[in-house]
XYZ file of C-alpha atoms in Angstrom:
322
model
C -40.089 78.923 -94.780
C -42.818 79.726 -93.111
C -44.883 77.767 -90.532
C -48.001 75.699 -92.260
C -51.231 76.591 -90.017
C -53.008 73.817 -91.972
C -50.523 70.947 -90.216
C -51.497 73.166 -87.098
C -54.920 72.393 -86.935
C -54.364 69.091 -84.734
C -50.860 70.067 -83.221
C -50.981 73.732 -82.398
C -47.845 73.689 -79.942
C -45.570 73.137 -83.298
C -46.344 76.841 -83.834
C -45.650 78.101 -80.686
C -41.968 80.074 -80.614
C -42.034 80.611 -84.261
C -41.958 83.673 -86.160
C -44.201 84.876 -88.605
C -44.249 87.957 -90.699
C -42.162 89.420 -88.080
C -44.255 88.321 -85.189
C -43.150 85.694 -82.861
C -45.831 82.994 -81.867
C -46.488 82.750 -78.099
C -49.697 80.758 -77.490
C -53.609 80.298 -79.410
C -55.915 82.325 -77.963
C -58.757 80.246 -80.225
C -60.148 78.435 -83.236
C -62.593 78.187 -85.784
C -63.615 76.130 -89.008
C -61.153 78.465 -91.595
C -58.791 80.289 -88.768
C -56.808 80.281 -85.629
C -55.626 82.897 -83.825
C -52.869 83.226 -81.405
C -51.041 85.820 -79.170
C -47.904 86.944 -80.519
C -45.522 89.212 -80.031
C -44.664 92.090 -82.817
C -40.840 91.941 -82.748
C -40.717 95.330 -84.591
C -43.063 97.338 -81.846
C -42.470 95.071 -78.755
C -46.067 94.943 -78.281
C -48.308 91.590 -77.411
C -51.364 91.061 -80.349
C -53.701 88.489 -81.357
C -52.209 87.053 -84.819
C -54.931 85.352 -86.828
C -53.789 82.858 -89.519
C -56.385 81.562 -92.276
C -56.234 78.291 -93.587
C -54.162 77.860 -97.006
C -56.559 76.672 -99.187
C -58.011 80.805 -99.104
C -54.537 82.325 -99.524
C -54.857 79.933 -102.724
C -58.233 81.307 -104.086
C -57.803 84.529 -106.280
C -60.760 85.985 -105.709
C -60.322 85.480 -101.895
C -57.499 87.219 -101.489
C -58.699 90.006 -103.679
C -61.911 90.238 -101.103
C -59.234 89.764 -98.294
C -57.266 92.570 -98.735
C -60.633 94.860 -99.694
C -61.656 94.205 -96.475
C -59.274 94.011 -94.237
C -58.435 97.708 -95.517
C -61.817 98.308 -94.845
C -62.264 96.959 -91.193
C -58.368 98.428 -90.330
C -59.741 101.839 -91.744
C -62.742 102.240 -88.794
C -61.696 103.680 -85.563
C -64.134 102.694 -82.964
C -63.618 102.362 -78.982
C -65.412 99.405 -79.768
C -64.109 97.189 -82.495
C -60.605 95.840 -82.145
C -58.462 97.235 -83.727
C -56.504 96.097 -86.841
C -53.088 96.954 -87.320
C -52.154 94.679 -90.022
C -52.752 92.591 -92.471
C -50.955 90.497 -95.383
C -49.660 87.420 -97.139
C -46.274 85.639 -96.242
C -45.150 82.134 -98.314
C -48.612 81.249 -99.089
C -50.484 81.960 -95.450
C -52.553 85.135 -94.792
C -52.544 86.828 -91.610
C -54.251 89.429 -89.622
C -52.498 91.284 -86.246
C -55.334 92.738 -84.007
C -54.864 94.532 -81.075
C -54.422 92.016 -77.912
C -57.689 92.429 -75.620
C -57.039 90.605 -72.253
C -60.399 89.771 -70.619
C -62.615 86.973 -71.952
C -65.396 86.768 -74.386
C -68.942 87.001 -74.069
C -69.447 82.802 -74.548
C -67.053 82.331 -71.533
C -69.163 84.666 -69.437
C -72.425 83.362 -70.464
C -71.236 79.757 -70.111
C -70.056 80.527 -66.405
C -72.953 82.924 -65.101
C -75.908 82.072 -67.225
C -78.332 85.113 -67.607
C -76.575 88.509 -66.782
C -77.922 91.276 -64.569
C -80.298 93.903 -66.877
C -78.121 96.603 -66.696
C -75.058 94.763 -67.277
C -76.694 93.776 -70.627
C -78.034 97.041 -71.369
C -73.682 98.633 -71.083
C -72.463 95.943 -73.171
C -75.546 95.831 -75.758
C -74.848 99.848 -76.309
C -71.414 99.303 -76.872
C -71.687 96.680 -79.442
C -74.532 98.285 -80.596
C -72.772 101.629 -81.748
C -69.787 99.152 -82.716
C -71.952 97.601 -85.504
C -73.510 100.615 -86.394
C -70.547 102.136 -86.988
C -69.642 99.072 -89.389
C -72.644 99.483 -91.245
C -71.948 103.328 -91.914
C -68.310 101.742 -93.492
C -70.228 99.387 -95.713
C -69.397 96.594 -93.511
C -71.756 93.928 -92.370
C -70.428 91.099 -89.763
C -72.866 88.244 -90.324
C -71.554 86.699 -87.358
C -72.483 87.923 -84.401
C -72.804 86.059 -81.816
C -71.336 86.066 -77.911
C -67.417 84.443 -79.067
C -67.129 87.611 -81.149
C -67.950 90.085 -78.498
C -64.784 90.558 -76.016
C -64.918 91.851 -72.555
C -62.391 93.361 -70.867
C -62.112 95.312 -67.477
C -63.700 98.838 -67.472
C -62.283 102.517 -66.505
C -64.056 103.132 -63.520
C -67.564 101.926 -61.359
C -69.619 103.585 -63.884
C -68.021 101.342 -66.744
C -67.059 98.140 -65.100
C -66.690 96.586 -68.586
C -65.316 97.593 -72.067
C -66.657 95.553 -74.679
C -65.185 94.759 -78.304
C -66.532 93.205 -81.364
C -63.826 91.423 -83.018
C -63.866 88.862 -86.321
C -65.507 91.734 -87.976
C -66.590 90.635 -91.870
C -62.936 89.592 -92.672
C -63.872 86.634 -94.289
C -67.617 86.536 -94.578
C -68.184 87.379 -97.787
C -65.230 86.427 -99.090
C -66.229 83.029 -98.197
C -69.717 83.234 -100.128
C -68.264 84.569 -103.109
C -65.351 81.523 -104.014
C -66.700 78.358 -103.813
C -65.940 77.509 -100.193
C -69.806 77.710 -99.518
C -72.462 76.516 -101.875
C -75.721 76.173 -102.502
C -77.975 75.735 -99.691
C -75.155 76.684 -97.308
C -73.910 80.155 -95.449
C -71.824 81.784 -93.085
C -73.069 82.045 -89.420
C -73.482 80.631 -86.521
C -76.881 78.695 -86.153
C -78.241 80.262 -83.255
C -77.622 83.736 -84.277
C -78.282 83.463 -88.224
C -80.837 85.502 -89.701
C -83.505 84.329 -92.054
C -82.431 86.266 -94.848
C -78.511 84.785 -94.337
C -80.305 80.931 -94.508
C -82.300 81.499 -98.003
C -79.531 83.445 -99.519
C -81.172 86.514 -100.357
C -78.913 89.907 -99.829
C -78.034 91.229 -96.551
C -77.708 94.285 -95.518
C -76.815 95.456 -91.684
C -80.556 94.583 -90.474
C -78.750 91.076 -90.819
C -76.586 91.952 -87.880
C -79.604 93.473 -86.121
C -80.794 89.793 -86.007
C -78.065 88.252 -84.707
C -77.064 90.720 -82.408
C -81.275 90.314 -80.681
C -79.885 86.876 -80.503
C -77.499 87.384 -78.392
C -78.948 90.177 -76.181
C -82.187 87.813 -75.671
C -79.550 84.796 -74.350
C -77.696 87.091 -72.036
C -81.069 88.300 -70.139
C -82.581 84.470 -70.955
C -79.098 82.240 -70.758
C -80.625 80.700 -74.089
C -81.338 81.802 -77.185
C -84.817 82.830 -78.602
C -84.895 79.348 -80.595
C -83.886 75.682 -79.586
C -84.617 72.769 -81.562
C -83.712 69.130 -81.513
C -81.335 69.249 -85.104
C -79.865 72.291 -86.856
C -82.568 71.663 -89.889
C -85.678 72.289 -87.108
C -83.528 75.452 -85.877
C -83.067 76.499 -89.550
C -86.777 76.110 -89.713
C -87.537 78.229 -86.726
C -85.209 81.212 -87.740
C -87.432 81.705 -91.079
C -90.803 80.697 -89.882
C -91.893 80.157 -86.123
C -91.858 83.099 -83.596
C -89.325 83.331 -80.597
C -89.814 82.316 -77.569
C -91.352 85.196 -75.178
C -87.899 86.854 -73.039
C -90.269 87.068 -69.647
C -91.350 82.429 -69.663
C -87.152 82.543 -69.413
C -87.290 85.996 -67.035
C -90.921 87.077 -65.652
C -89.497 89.136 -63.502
C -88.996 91.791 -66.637
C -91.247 94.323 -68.193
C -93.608 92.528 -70.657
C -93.242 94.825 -72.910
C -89.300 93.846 -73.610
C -91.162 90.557 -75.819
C -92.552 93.405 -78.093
C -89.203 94.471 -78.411
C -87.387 91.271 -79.570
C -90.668 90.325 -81.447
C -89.568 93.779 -83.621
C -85.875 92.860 -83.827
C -86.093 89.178 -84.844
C -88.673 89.853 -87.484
C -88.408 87.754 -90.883
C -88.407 90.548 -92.968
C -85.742 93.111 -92.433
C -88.089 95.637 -93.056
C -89.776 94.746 -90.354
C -86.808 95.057 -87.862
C -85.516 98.133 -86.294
C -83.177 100.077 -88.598
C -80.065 100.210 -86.279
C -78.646 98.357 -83.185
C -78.627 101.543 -81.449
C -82.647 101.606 -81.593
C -82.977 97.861 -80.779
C -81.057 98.724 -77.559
C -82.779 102.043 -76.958
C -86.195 100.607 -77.368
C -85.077 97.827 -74.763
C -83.721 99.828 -72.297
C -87.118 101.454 -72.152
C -89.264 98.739 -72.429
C -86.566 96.964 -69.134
C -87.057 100.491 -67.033
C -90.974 100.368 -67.415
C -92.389 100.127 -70.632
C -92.240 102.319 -74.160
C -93.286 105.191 -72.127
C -90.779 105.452 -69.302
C -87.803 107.432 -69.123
C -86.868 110.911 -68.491
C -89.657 113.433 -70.210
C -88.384 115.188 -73.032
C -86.011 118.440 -72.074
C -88.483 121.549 -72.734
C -86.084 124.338 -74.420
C -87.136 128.151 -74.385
C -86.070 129.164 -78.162
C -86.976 133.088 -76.927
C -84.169 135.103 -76.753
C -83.020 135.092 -72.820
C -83.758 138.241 -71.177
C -79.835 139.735 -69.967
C -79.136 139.782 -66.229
C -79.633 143.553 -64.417
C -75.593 144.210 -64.424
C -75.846 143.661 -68.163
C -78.492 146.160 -68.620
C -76.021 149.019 -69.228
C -74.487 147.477 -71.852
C -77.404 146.339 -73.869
C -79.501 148.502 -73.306
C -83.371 148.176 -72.671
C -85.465 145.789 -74.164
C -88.074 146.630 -76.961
């Protein structure tokens, strides 16, 4: 018989030691409203991963499961350096599971919560990473709706010029599934309130311009330590994401460019169409607007299209020149 996650929720230490679809249980790594996930050990490969288990009451919902194993064929099916991994991912005695690869490190929160706002350029590495991470997703037909800083992990890097290697992880395994059976309604969604877009809160379609949202969420609290909207109760911060206009980056930081306000003005529009098209230009035009404003970078590389003219020793061979 297999363990029962749901009796977990309160006393996770019953878990620990037990096996599970051929992983043993070793310790939880962290929690949320429908999942927890542990570190495990796959008995079959001797190798350590991060086991998530999803509360029963999905495994028990048809049309869950259905979206469940969609995506999680989906998600396992992109190879990115930066989006874990996922090597598995199944039903045993009523509980579904997903085996990720094992990051060690921490996650974004952690950092932010320790260090508040995080030096430009350390922002700028991590931002491209994730960046190219979610724009990769989006090429797949996958959109996270979740972004926010627990989701991004951050783990040591190769070398001085890449001190960290960052990884988006809970990527869209549940998401949708969630919206389409009945375990959110009307008036409700998936996301995190800080992050959410305005689109995700009136329950119109998304698309990955969503994730550019959220993701200019979290890149404006990692140069501000705060997001780009705080309000008393979630209902006034619901209220901000679809009508009032962030707070400037530079009142948080005035010792950046201006010109960086324009930027997150673009990304966190209310319209997606109003928003950049990829992650990958959100963090392009920022890195440009943080080194000295839209016009500042290296000038464009000229190329000479003539044909070359041959070095003297090849002269022989080719022969003169019209």
């Amino acid at each position: 018989m297999a363990p029962d996650p749901s009796g977990s929720a309160g006393r996770p230490s019953e878990l620990i030691g037990q096996e599970l679809a051929g992983y043993r249980i070793e310790g939880e790594i962290g929690r949320g409203g429908m999942a927890v996930v542990y570190r495990a050990l796959d008995l079959r490969l001797e190798r350590t991963v991060a086991l998530k288990l999803l509360a029963p009451e999905l495994a028990r919902n048809d049309t869950f499961r259905r979206r469940f194993t969609y995506e999680s064929r989906a998600a396992a099916a992109i190879d990115h350096p930066h989006i874990v991994p996922v090597f598995e991912a199944g039903e045993t005695d009523g509980v579904l599971y997903i085996a990720m690869r094992y990051v060690s490190g921490s996650d974004l929160r952690h950092l932010l919560d320790g260090q508040g706002q995080l030096a430009t350029e350390t922002v700028l590495r991590i931002a491209a990473q994730i960046a190219s991470a979610l724009d990769a997703a989006h090429e797949h037909g996958l959109v996270h709706r979740d972004v926010k800083p627990g989701n991004i992990l951050v783990s040591r890097g190769t070398d001085s010029d890449h001190p960290e290697h960052a990884y988006l992880t809970d990527f869209g395994l549940t998401k949708k599934s969630l919206s389409l059976t009945g375990f959110t309604t009307v008036g409700q969604f998936v996301g995190t309130l800080d992050y959410v877009s305005p689109e995700q809160i009136s329950g119109k379609p998304v698309d990955g311009r969503c994730d550019v949202y959220g993701f200019a969420c979290v890149v404006y609290e990692c140069l501000a330590a705060r997001p780009p909207f705080r309000r008393d109760d979630d209902m006034a911060l619901l209220w901000a994401h679809q009508y009032d206009e962030p707070t400037p980056l530079t009142e948080a930081r005035p010792d950046l460019a201006a010109h960086a306000d324009a930027v997150f003005t673009k990304a966190l529009a209310k319209s997606p169409d109003d928003r950049y098209d990829s992650c990958l230009d959100f963090v392009a035009a920022l890195r440009a607007a943080l080194h000295g404003g839209p016009e500042s970078g290296h000038p464009p590389t000229e190329v000479d299209l003539r044909a070359p003219t041959p070095p003297g020793w090849a002269a022989p061979v080719l022969g003169e020149r019209d």
